[in-house]
Amino acid sequence: MRLDTILRIVAKIFIPFILMFGLYVQLHGDFGPGGGFQAGVIVAAGIILYGIIYGINAAQRAVPPGLVEAMMPLGVAIFAGVGIAGFFTGRNYLDYSNLMHGDMVHGQHWGVFLVEIGVLVTVSSTMLAIFYAFAGRGRE
Amino acid sequence: MEQLINMVLLTLLALITFGIIRVRNLFAVVVLTSAYSFLMASVMMVLDAVDVAMTEASVGAGISTVLALGALYLTKTEEAEPRYSPLLPAVVAGTTGAVLIFGTLDLPPFGSADTPLNTHVGADYLARNMAETDIPNVVTSVLASYRGFDTLGETTVVFTAGIGVLMLLKRWRKAERRED
Amino acid sequence: MTLFEEIAQHYNYWVTILLMVSGLYIVVAKSNMIKRLLGLSVFQTSVYLLYLSPGKILGGTPPILASEYSVYANPLPHVLILTAIVVGVATLALGLALAVRINEAFGSIEEDEIVPVIDREDHAA
């Protein structure tokens, strides 16, 4: 891939926009199409593109595999933790209505926001970990 | 017009499927699958499922193509000649298809609003959503709030599958040293 | 009712079933494991279509509420399928990883070539 100048330059220009678009899809998911699942996949796709063009080692320097593996359970923990927070506000598991001191709509907003972040963290890191696993295997 | 676009896209989808069955070079099959996913995303757009279309375009045409190519790199790219006659599987698939198509004749016509599916739970979510969550995108509010348990389960499945792939494929450093 | 309308009423379901049996055929008839996994994902996408088609309402809009619109597609199938797609790619990756390991162990991903080897090993043991 050393000589593919066009690919390298174009990728370098595009990747920040892909990551930005991922964040937009994540944060705008309440008002338009999008949400944690899509954003997670888009963010992972941006980093996978970097890995394909610049090599797996460069990608692993930018996003270390240890970090990725730590993020996989972290997202599930965020999701389940928001559910448990429902208990402490006197509601059922994963009921966000009381999160903001009885303001139901506000509580739902916060609950959905946090849960979507949990989904983003798990999905993006899992996709990336799977890519690292396949790319790091090498031909025997 | 909506129906016409829908039918044209579905016909293209069916044609690509024949390509996926016939072609023996697996690289070509993976590229065909990618095109198939993009067409499927377009069909989903026509079916008003914008969130799903976005997911299918990024997952089906993007990530799964990369993973399939990665797996092909690690294995073989040419499918072997078939050893057995495909007659029996074709008869089984054809019979199943015929029975299922017979079953569709009683289904309500495409795009009608007064079916049981569209008048119970889905309509209820649409009616309650703004007062209870104030999130305009009903798909997001149902996904994260009304059916939060479901999504928690799905996230856990994604996590578990990721762990499974890591266990199967990742080279752990200690194990490498022992092999040397 | 014209012939076109007659066909259009059920065309979605027919194509869904065509994709479904194509996936079934690939899974049953082909012996290459990666091809089978791709066939399985064709089967899977046909199920997405099966869920989404009845939720569509002609003349409706996507289920993003706004004051200008009143007819929306059913959001429930969208939610179910959205999560199913992401889970689908995760399980596809798991299947591909298994295929890679099988290739490392047997030097082949054709079931027709692997099964005799396993049988021979069983006899030896």
CSV table of C-alpha atoms in Angstrom, one decimal:
chain,number,residue,atom,x,y,z
A,1,MET,CA,0.0,0.0,0.0
A,2,ARG,CA,3.1,2.3,0.2
A,3,LEU,CA,2.6,3.7,-3.3
A,4,ASP,CA,-1.2,4.3,-3.2
A,5,THR,CA,-0.8,8.1,-2.6
A,6,ILE,CA,-4.4,8.9,-3.6
A,7,LEU,CA,-5.8,6.4,-1.2
A,8,ARG,CA,-3.6,7.6,1.6
A,9,ILE,CA,-4.4,11.2,1.1
A,10,VAL,CA,-8.1,10.8,0.6
A,11,ALA,CA,-8.3,8.5,3.6
A,12,LYS,CA,-6.5,11.1,5.7
A,13,ILE,CA,-9.0,13.7,4.6
A,14,PHE,CA,-12.1,11.5,5.0
A,15,ILE,CA,-11.5,9.8,8.4
A,16,PRO,CA,-12.1,12.9,10.6
A,17,PHE,CA,-15.3,13.5,8.8
A,18,ILE,CA,-16.4,9.9,9.2
A,19,LEU,CA,-15.7,10.1,12.9
A,20,MET,CA,-17.5,13.4,13.1
A,21,PHE,CA,-20.5,11.9,11.2
A,22,GLY,CA,-20.5,9.0,13.7
A,23,LEU,CA,-20.8,11.5,16.6
A,24,TYR,CA,-23.5,13.4,14.7
A,25,VAL,CA,-25.5,10.2,14.2
A,26,GLN,CA,-25.0,9.3,17.9
A,27,LEU,CA,-26.1,12.7,19.3
A,28,HIS,CA,-28.8,13.5,16.8
A,29,GLY,CA,-30.4,10.1,17.1
A,30,ASP,CA,-33.3,11.6,19.1
A,31,PHE,CA,-34.4,13.8,16.3
A,32,GLY,CA,-33.4,12.0,13.1
A,33,PRO,CA,-32.4,8.5,12.0
A,34,GLY,CA,-29.5,7.3,14.1
A,35,GLY,CA,-28.5,6.0,17.5
A,36,GLY,CA,-25.9,4.0,19.3
A,37,PHE,CA,-25.8,1.0,17.0
A,38,GLN,CA,-25.4,3.0,13.8
A,39,ALA,CA,-22.9,5.4,15.3
A,40,GLY,CA,-20.9,2.6,16.8
A,41,VAL,CA,-20.5,0.9,13.5
A,42,ILE,CA,-19.7,4.2,11.7
A,43,VAL,CA,-17.0,5.1,14.2
A,44,ALA,CA,-15.5,1.6,13.9
A,45,ALA,CA,-15.7,1.8,10.1
A,46,GLY,CA,-13.6,5.0,10.2
A,47,ILE,CA,-10.9,3.3,12.2
A,48,ILE,CA,-11.0,0.2,10.1
A,49,LEU,CA,-10.5,2.3,7.0
A,50,TYR,CA,-7.4,3.7,8.7
A,51,GLY,CA,-6.2,0.2,9.5
A,52,ILE,CA,-6.8,-1.0,5.9
A,53,ILE,CA,-4.9,1.9,4.3
A,54,TYR,CA,-2.1,2.5,6.8
A,55,GLY,CA,-1.7,-1.0,8.1
A,56,ILE,CA,-2.9,-2.7,11.3
A,57,ASN,CA,0.1,-1.6,13.3
A,58,ALA,CA,-0.7,2.1,12.7
A,59,ALA,CA,-4.3,1.6,13.7
A,60,GLN,CA,-3.3,-0.3,16.8
A,61,ARG,CA,-1.0,2.6,17.8
A,62,ALA,CA,-3.9,5.1,17.4
A,63,VAL,CA,-6.4,2.9,19.2
A,64,PRO,CA,-4.6,0.3,21.3
A,65,PRO,CA,-6.2,-3.2,21.5
A,66,GLY,CA,-6.1,-3.1,25.3
A,67,LEU,CA,-8.3,0.0,25.3
A,68,VAL,CA,-10.7,-1.7,22.8
A,69,GLU,CA,-11.0,-4.8,24.9
A,70,ALA,CA,-11.6,-2.7,28.0
A,71,MET,CA,-14.4,-0.8,26.2
A,72,MET,CA,-16.3,-3.9,25.2
A,73,PRO,CA,-17.6,-4.8,28.7
A,74,LEU,CA,-17.6,-1.1,29.7
A,75,GLY,CA,-20.5,-0.3,27.4
A,76,VAL,CA,-22.6,-3.2,28.7
A,77,ALA,CA,-21.8,-2.0,32.2
A,78,ILE,CA,-22.9,1.5,31.4
A,79,PHE,CA,-26.2,0.2,30.1
A,80,ALA,CA,-26.8,-2.1,33.0
A,81,GLY,CA,-25.7,0.6,35.4
A,82,VAL,CA,-28.3,3.0,34.1
A,83,GLY,CA,-30.8,0.3,34.6
A,84,ILE,CA,-29.7,-0.2,38.2
A,85,ALA,CA,-29.9,3.6,38.7
A,86,GLY,CA,-33.6,3.1,38.1
A,87,PHE,CA,-33.8,1.1,41.4
A,88,PHE,CA,-32.3,3.9,43.4
A,89,THR,CA,-34.8,6.4,42.2
A,90,GLY,CA,-37.7,4.1,43.3
A,91,ARG,CA,-38.6,2.7,39.8
A,92,ASN,CA,-38.2,-0.6,38.0
A,93,TYR,CA,-35.0,-1.7,36.3
A,94,LEU,CA,-34.4,0.3,33.2
A,95,ASP,CA,-37.2,2.8,34.0
A,96,TYR,CA,-35.6,6.2,33.7
A,97,SER,CA,-38.7,8.2,34.6
A,98,ASN,CA,-37.4,9.3,38.0
A,99,LEU,CA,-33.7,9.9,37.1
A,100,MET,CA,-34.1,13.7,37.2
A,101,HIS,CA,-36.0,14.1,40.5
A,102,GLY,CA,-39.5,13.2,39.2
A,103,ASP,CA,-39.3,15.2,35.9
A,104,MET,CA,-40.4,12.2,33.8
A,105,VAL,CA,-39.6,13.6,30.3
A,106,HIS,CA,-36.2,15.0,31.4
A,107,GLY,CA,-35.4,11.7,33.1
A,108,GLN,CA,-36.3,9.8,29.9
A,109,HIS,CA,-34.0,12.1,27.9
A,110,TRP,CA,-31.1,11.4,30.2
A,111,GLY,CA,-31.8,7.7,30.4
A,112,VAL,CA,-31.9,7.3,26.6
A,113,PHE,CA,-28.8,9.4,26.2
A,114,LEU,CA,-26.7,7.4,28.6
A,115,VAL,CA,-28.0,4.0,27.3
A,116,GLU,CA,-27.1,5.0,23.8
A,117,ILE,CA,-23.6,5.9,24.9
A,118,GLY,CA,-23.3,2.4,26.4
A,119,VAL,CA,-24.5,0.9,23.1
A,120,LEU,CA,-22.0,3.1,21.2
A,121,VAL,CA,-19.1,2.0,23.4
A,122,THR,CA,-19.8,-1.7,23.1
A,123,VAL,CA,-20.7,-1.9,19.4
A,124,SER,CA,-17.8,0.3,18.2
A,125,SER,CA,-15.2,-1.5,20.3
A,126,THR,CA,-16.6,-5.0,19.5
A,127,MET,CA,-16.5,-4.3,15.7
A,128,LEU,CA,-13.0,-3.0,16.1
A,129,ALA,CA,-11.8,-5.9,18.2
A,130,ILE,CA,-13.2,-8.3,15.6
A,131,PHE,CA,-11.3,-6.5,12.9
A,132,TYR,CA,-8.1,-6.5,14.9
A,133,ALA,CA,-8.6,-10.3,15.5
A,134,PHE,CA,-9.0,-11.0,11.8
A,135,ALA,CA,-6.3,-8.7,10.6
A,136,GLY,CA,-3.8,-9.7,13.3
A,137,ARG,CA,-4.1,-13.4,12.5
A,138,GLY,CA,-2.0,-13.3,9.3
A,139,ARG,CA,-1.6,-16.2,6.8
A,140,GLU,CA,0.1,-19.2,8.2
B,1,MET,CA,-44.9,5.3,-7.8
B,2,GLU,CA,-43.7,4.1,-4.4
B,3,GLN,CA,-44.8,0.6,-5.2
B,4,LEU,CA,-43.0,0.7,-8.6
B,5,ILE,CA,-39.7,1.8,-7.1
B,6,ASN,CA,-40.1,-0.9,-4.4
B,7,MET,CA,-40.8,-3.6,-7.0
B,8,VAL,CA,-37.8,-2.6,-9.2
B,9,LEU,CA,-35.4,-2.7,-6.3
B,10,LEU,CA,-36.8,-6.0,-5.1
B,11,THR,CA,-36.4,-7.5,-8.6
B,12,LEU,CA,-32.7,-6.4,-8.7
B,13,LEU,CA,-32.3,-8.0,-5.2
B,14,ALA,CA,-33.7,-11.3,-6.5
B,15,LEU,CA,-31.3,-11.2,-9.6
B,16,ILE,CA,-28.3,-10.6,-7.4
B,17,THR,CA,-29.3,-13.6,-5.2
B,18,PHE,CA,-29.1,-15.8,-8.3
B,19,GLY,CA,-25.5,-14.5,-8.8
B,20,ILE,CA,-24.7,-15.3,-5.2
B,21,ILE,CA,-25.9,-18.9,-5.7
B,22,ARG,CA,-24.2,-19.4,-9.1
B,23,VAL,CA,-20.8,-17.7,-8.8
B,24,ARG,CA,-18.0,-20.0,-7.4
B,25,ASN,CA,-15.3,-17.4,-6.9
B,26,LEU,CA,-15.8,-16.3,-3.3
B,27,PHE,CA,-14.3,-12.8,-3.8
B,28,ALA,CA,-16.9,-12.2,-6.4
B,29,VAL,CA,-19.6,-13.6,-4.0
B,30,VAL,CA,-18.5,-11.2,-1.2
B,31,VAL,CA,-18.7,-8.2,-3.6
B,32,LEU,CA,-22.1,-9.4,-4.7
B,33,THR,CA,-23.2,-9.7,-1.1
B,34,SER,CA,-22.0,-6.1,-0.5
B,35,ALA,CA,-24.1,-4.9,-3.5
B,36,TYR,CA,-27.0,-7.0,-2.2
B,37,SER,CA,-26.8,-5.2,1.2
B,38,PHE,CA,-26.8,-1.8,-0.4
B,39,LEU,CA,-29.9,-2.7,-2.5
B,40,MET,CA,-31.5,-4.0,0.7
B,41,ALA,CA,-30.7,-0.7,2.4
B,42,SER,CA,-32.4,1.1,-0.5
B,43,VAL,CA,-35.5,-1.2,-0.2
B,44,MET,CA,-35.6,-0.3,3.5
B,45,MET,CA,-35.5,3.4,2.6
B,46,VAL,CA,-38.5,2.9,0.4
B,47,LEU,CA,-40.2,0.9,3.2
B,48,ASP,CA,-39.8,4.1,5.5
B,49,ALA,CA,-37.3,2.3,7.8
B,50,VAL,CA,-34.6,4.9,7.7
B,51,ASP,CA,-32.9,3.8,10.9
B,52,VAL,CA,-32.7,0.3,9.7
B,53,ALA,CA,-31.5,1.4,6.2
B,54,MET,CA,-28.7,3.3,7.8
B,55,THR,CA,-27.7,0.3,9.9
B,56,GLU,CA,-27.9,-2.1,7.0
B,57,ALA,CA,-25.8,0.2,4.7
B,58,SER,CA,-23.0,0.6,7.3
B,59,VAL,CA,-23.1,-3.0,8.7
B,60,GLY,CA,-24.1,-5.1,5.8
B,61,ALA,CA,-22.2,-3.3,3.0
B,62,GLY,CA,-19.4,-2.1,5.2
B,63,ILE,CA,-18.3,-4.1,8.2
B,64,SER,CA,-19.4,-7.6,7.1
B,65,THR,CA,-17.7,-7.1,3.7
B,66,VAL,CA,-14.5,-6.3,5.4
B,67,LEU,CA,-14.8,-9.2,7.8
B,68,ALA,CA,-15.7,-11.7,5.0
B,69,LEU,CA,-12.7,-10.5,2.9
B,70,GLY,CA,-10.5,-10.9,6.0
B,71,ALA,CA,-11.7,-14.4,6.4
B,72,LEU,CA,-11.1,-15.2,2.7
B,73,TYR,CA,-7.6,-13.9,3.1
B,74,LEU,CA,-7.0,-16.4,5.9
B,75,THR,CA,-8.7,-19.3,4.0
B,76,LYS,CA,-9.4,-20.1,0.4
B,77,THR,CA,-11.0,-18.0,-2.3
B,78,GLU,CA,-12.3,-20.7,-4.7
B,79,GLU,CA,-15.2,-22.9,-3.9
B,80,ALA,CA,-14.7,-26.6,-4.8
B,81,GLU,CA,-16.7,-28.4,-7.5
B,82,PRO,CA,-19.9,-29.7,-6.0
B,83,ARG,CA,-19.7,-33.5,-5.2
B,84,TYR,CA,-23.4,-34.2,-4.9
B,85,SER,CA,-26.2,-33.4,-7.3
B,86,PRO,CA,-28.0,-30.2,-6.2
B,87,LEU,CA,-31.3,-31.7,-7.2
B,88,LEU,CA,-32.6,-32.7,-3.7
B,89,PRO,CA,-31.8,-29.4,-2.1
B,90,ALA,CA,-33.4,-27.6,-5.0
B,91,VAL,CA,-36.6,-29.7,-4.6
B,92,VAL,CA,-36.6,-29.1,-0.9
B,93,ALA,CA,-36.1,-25.3,-1.3
B,94,GLY,CA,-38.7,-25.2,-4.1
B,95,THR,CA,-41.3,-27.0,-2.2
B,96,THR,CA,-40.8,-24.8,0.9
B,97,GLY,CA,-41.0,-21.7,-1.3
B,98,ALA,CA,-44.2,-23.0,-2.9
B,99,VAL,CA,-45.9,-23.7,0.4
B,100,LEU,CA,-44.8,-20.3,1.8
B,101,ILE,CA,-46.1,-18.4,-1.3
B,102,PHE,CA,-49.4,-20.2,-0.9
B,103,GLY,CA,-49.4,-18.8,2.6
B,104,THR,CA,-48.9,-15.3,1.5
B,105,LEU,CA,-52.1,-15.2,-0.6
B,106,ASP,CA,-54.1,-14.6,2.6
B,107,LEU,CA,-51.8,-11.8,3.9
B,108,PRO,CA,-53.3,-8.3,3.9
B,109,PRO,CA,-52.2,-6.2,0.9
B,110,PHE,CA,-48.9,-4.4,1.0
B,111,GLY,CA,-49.0,-0.9,2.5
B,112,SER,CA,-52.5,-1.1,4.1
B,113,ALA,CA,-52.9,0.8,7.4
B,114,ASP,CA,-55.7,-1.2,9.0
B,115,THR,CA,-53.9,-4.5,9.6
B,116,PRO,CA,-53.6,-5.9,13.1
B,117,LEU,CA,-49.9,-5.2,13.1
B,118,ASN,CA,-50.3,-1.5,12.4
B,119,THR,CA,-53.2,-0.9,14.8
B,120,HIS,CA,-52.0,-2.3,18.1
B,121,VAL,CA,-48.6,-1.9,19.7
B,122,GLY,CA,-46.9,0.2,17.0
B,123,ALA,CA,-49.8,2.7,17.0
B,124,ASP,CA,-49.8,2.8,20.8
B,125,TYR,CA,-46.1,3.7,20.8
B,126,LEU,CA,-46.7,6.5,18.2
B,127,ALA,CA,-49.5,7.9,20.3
B,128,ARG,CA,-47.9,7.8,23.7
B,129,ASN,CA,-44.3,8.8,22.7
B,130,MET,CA,-44.4,12.6,22.7
B,131,ALA,CA,-46.1,12.9,26.1
B,132,GLU,CA,-43.9,10.4,27.8
B,133,THR,CA,-40.5,10.8,26.4
B,134,ASP,CA,-40.5,13.9,24.1
B,135,ILE,CA,-38.1,12.2,21.6
B,136,PRO,CA,-39.4,12.7,18.0
B,137,ASN,CA,-37.6,9.7,16.6
B,138,VAL,CA,-39.9,6.9,17.9
B,139,VAL,CA,-37.5,4.2,16.9
B,140,THR,CA,-34.9,5.6,19.4
B,141,SER,CA,-37.4,6.0,22.2
B,142,VAL,CA,-38.8,2.5,21.7
B,143,LEU,CA,-35.3,1.0,21.3
B,144,ALA,CA,-33.7,2.7,24.4
B,145,SER,CA,-36.7,3.2,26.7
B,146,TYR,CA,-39.8,1.2,26.1
B,147,ARG,CA,-37.9,-1.9,25.0
B,148,GLY,CA,-34.7,-1.2,27.0
B,149,PHE,CA,-34.5,-4.8,28.2
B,150,ASP,CA,-34.4,-6.1,24.6
B,151,THR,CA,-31.6,-3.7,23.7
B,152,LEU,CA,-29.6,-4.6,26.8
B,153,GLY,CA,-29.9,-8.2,25.7
B,154,GLU,CA,-28.8,-7.5,22.2
B,155,THR,CA,-25.8,-5.4,23.4
B,156,THR,CA,-24.8,-8.3,25.6
B,157,VAL,CA,-25.1,-10.7,22.6
B,158,VAL,CA,-22.8,-8.4,20.5
B,159,PHE,CA,-20.3,-8.3,23.4
B,160,THR,CA,-20.5,-12.1,23.8
B,161,ALA,CA,-19.9,-12.7,20.1
B,162,GLY,CA,-16.9,-10.3,20.2
B,163,ILE,CA,-15.5,-12.3,23.1
B,164,GLY,CA,-16.0,-15.5,21.2
B,165,VAL,CA,-14.1,-14.1,18.1
B,166,LEU,CA,-11.3,-12.9,20.4
B,167,MET,CA,-11.0,-16.3,22.0
B,168,LEU,CA,-10.9,-18.0,18.6
B,169,LEU,CA,-8.5,-15.7,16.7
B,170,LYS,CA,-6.5,-13.5,18.9
B,171,ARG,CA,-2.9,-14.5,19.4
B,172,TRP,CA,-2.1,-14.1,23.1
B,173,ARG,CA,1.5,-13.1,23.7
B,174,LYS,CA,2.2,-15.6,26.5
B,175,ALA,CA,1.0,-18.5,24.3
B,176,GLU,CA,3.3,-17.4,21.5
B,177,ARG,CA,6.3,-17.5,23.7
B,178,ARG,CA,5.5,-21.0,24.9
B,179,GLU,CA,5.2,-22.2,21.3
B,180,ASP,CA,8.7,-21.0,20.6
C,1,MET,CA,-58.2,-4.1,-10.0
C,2,THR,CA,-55.4,-4.1,-12.6
C,3,LEU,CA,-52.8,-6.9,-12.9
C,4,PHE,CA,-50.1,-4.6,-11.6
C,5,GLU,CA,-52.0,-3.8,-8.4
C,6,GLU,CA,-52.7,-7.5,-7.9
C,7,ILE,CA,-49.0,-8.3,-8.1
C,8,ALA,CA,-47.9,-5.2,-6.2
C,9,GLN,CA,-50.0,-6.3,-3.2
C,10,HIS,CA,-47.9,-9.3,-2.5
C,11,TYR,CA,-44.7,-8.8,-4.4
C,12,ASN,CA,-42.7,-7.9,-1.3
C,13,TYR,CA,-43.7,-11.2,0.3
C,14,TRP,CA,-42.9,-13.2,-2.8
C,15,VAL,CA,-39.4,-11.7,-3.1
C,16,THR,CA,-38.9,-12.3,0.6
C,17,ILE,CA,-39.7,-15.9,0.1
C,18,LEU,CA,-37.4,-16.2,-2.9
C,19,LEU,CA,-34.5,-14.8,-0.9
C,20,MET,CA,-35.4,-17.1,2.0
C,21,VAL,CA,-35.4,-20.3,-0.1
C,22,SER,CA,-32.2,-19.1,-1.9
C,23,GLY,CA,-30.5,-18.8,1.5
C,24,LEU,CA,-31.9,-22.2,2.5
C,25,TYR,CA,-30.7,-23.7,-0.8
C,26,ILE,CA,-27.1,-22.3,-0.3
C,27,VAL,CA,-27.0,-23.6,3.3
C,28,VAL,CA,-28.1,-27.1,2.3
C,29,ALA,CA,-26.5,-27.6,-1.1
C,30,LYS,CA,-23.1,-25.9,-0.8
C,31,SER,CA,-20.2,-27.5,1.1
C,32,ASN,CA,-18.0,-24.4,1.4
C,33,MET,CA,-18.4,-23.0,4.9
C,34,ILE,CA,-17.9,-19.3,4.0
C,35,LYS,CA,-20.4,-19.6,1.2
C,36,ARG,CA,-22.8,-21.2,3.6
C,37,LEU,CA,-22.3,-18.3,6.1
C,38,LEU,CA,-23.0,-15.8,3.3
C,39,GLY,CA,-26.1,-17.8,2.4
C,40,LEU,CA,-27.2,-17.7,6.0
C,41,SER,CA,-26.9,-13.9,5.9
C,42,VAL,CA,-29.1,-13.9,2.8
C,43,PHE,CA,-31.6,-15.9,4.7
C,44,GLN,CA,-31.3,-13.4,7.6
C,45,THR,CA,-31.9,-10.3,5.4
C,46,SER,CA,-35.0,-12.0,3.9
C,47,VAL,CA,-36.3,-12.1,7.5
C,48,TYR,CA,-35.6,-8.3,7.8
C,49,LEU,CA,-37.7,-7.8,4.7
C,50,LEU,CA,-40.5,-10.1,6.1
C,51,TYR,CA,-40.7,-7.9,9.3
C,52,LEU,CA,-40.4,-4.5,7.6
C,53,SER,CA,-42.8,-5.0,4.6
C,54,PRO,CA,-46.1,-5.2,6.6
C,55,GLY,CA,-45.0,-2.2,8.8
C,56,LYS,CA,-45.0,0.1,5.7
C,57,ILE,CA,-48.1,2.2,5.1
C,58,LEU,CA,-48.5,3.7,1.6
C,59,GLY,CA,-48.3,7.5,1.7
C,60,GLY,CA,-46.8,7.4,5.2
C,61,THR,CA,-43.5,8.7,6.4
C,62,PRO,CA,-40.7,7.3,8.6
C,63,PRO,CA,-41.6,7.2,12.3
C,64,ILE,CA,-40.0,10.5,13.2
C,65,LEU,CA,-42.8,12.6,14.6
C,66,ALA,CA,-43.4,16.1,13.2
C,67,SER,CA,-46.5,18.3,13.1
C,68,GLU,CA,-46.7,18.3,9.3
C,69,TYR,CA,-47.3,14.5,9.1
C,70,SER,CA,-49.9,12.2,10.6
C,71,VAL,CA,-49.3,8.8,9.0
C,72,TYR,CA,-46.2,6.9,10.1
C,73,ALA,CA,-44.7,3.5,9.4
C,74,ASN,CA,-44.9,1.1,12.3
C,75,PRO,CA,-41.8,1.7,14.5
C,76,LEU,CA,-41.8,-1.7,16.3
C,77,PRO,CA,-40.4,-3.9,13.4
C,78,HIS,CA,-37.8,-1.2,12.9
C,79,VAL,CA,-36.5,-1.5,16.4
C,80,LEU,CA,-36.5,-5.3,16.3
C,81,ILE,CA,-34.6,-5.5,13.0
C,82,LEU,CA,-32.2,-2.7,13.9
C,83,THR,CA,-30.8,-4.6,16.8
C,84,ALA,CA,-31.0,-7.9,14.8
C,85,ILE,CA,-28.7,-6.5,12.0
C,86,VAL,CA,-25.9,-5.6,14.5
C,87,VAL,CA,-26.3,-9.0,16.3
C,88,GLY,CA,-26.3,-10.6,12.8
C,89,VAL,CA,-22.9,-9.2,11.9
C,90,ALA,CA,-21.4,-10.1,15.3
C,91,THR,CA,-22.6,-13.7,14.9
C,92,LEU,CA,-21.4,-13.8,11.2
C,93,ALA,CA,-18.0,-12.7,12.5
C,94,LEU,CA,-18.1,-15.6,15.0
C,95,GLY,CA,-18.9,-18.0,12.2
C,96,LEU,CA,-16.1,-16.7,10.0
C,97,ALA,CA,-13.7,-17.0,12.9
C,98,LEU,CA,-14.7,-20.7,13.3
C,99,ALA,CA,-14.2,-21.2,9.6
C,100,VAL,CA,-10.7,-19.7,9.9
C,101,ARG,CA,-9.8,-22.0,12.7
C,102,ILE,CA,-11.2,-25.0,10.9
C,103,ASN,CA,-9.0,-24.1,7.9
C,104,GLU,CA,-6.0,-23.9,10.2
C,105,ALA,CA,-6.8,-27.4,11.6
C,106,PHE,CA,-7.8,-29.2,8.4
C,107,GLY,CA,-6.4,-27.1,5.6
C,108,SER,CA,-9.8,-26.9,4.0
C,109,ILE,CA,-13.2,-25.2,4.5
C,110,GLU,CA,-15.1,-27.7,2.4
C,111,GLU,CA,-17.3,-29.9,4.5
C,112,ASP,CA,-17.0,-32.7,2.0
C,113,GLU,CA,-13.2,-32.8,2.5
C,114,ILE,CA,-13.2,-32.4,6.2
C,115,VAL,CA,-15.8,-35.0,7.2
C,116,PRO,CA,-13.7,-38.0,5.8
C,117,VAL,CA,-10.7,-36.8,7.7
C,118,ILE,CA,-12.6,-36.7,11.0
C,119,ASP,CA,-14.1,-40.2,10.3
C,120,ARG,CA,-10.6,-41.6,9.7
C,121,GLU,CA,-9.3,-40.0,12.9
C,122,ASP,CA,-12.3,-41.5,14.8
C,123,HIS,CA,-11.4,-45.0,13.4
C,124,ALA,CA,-7.8,-44.6,14.4
C,125,ALA,CA,-8.8,-43.6,17.9
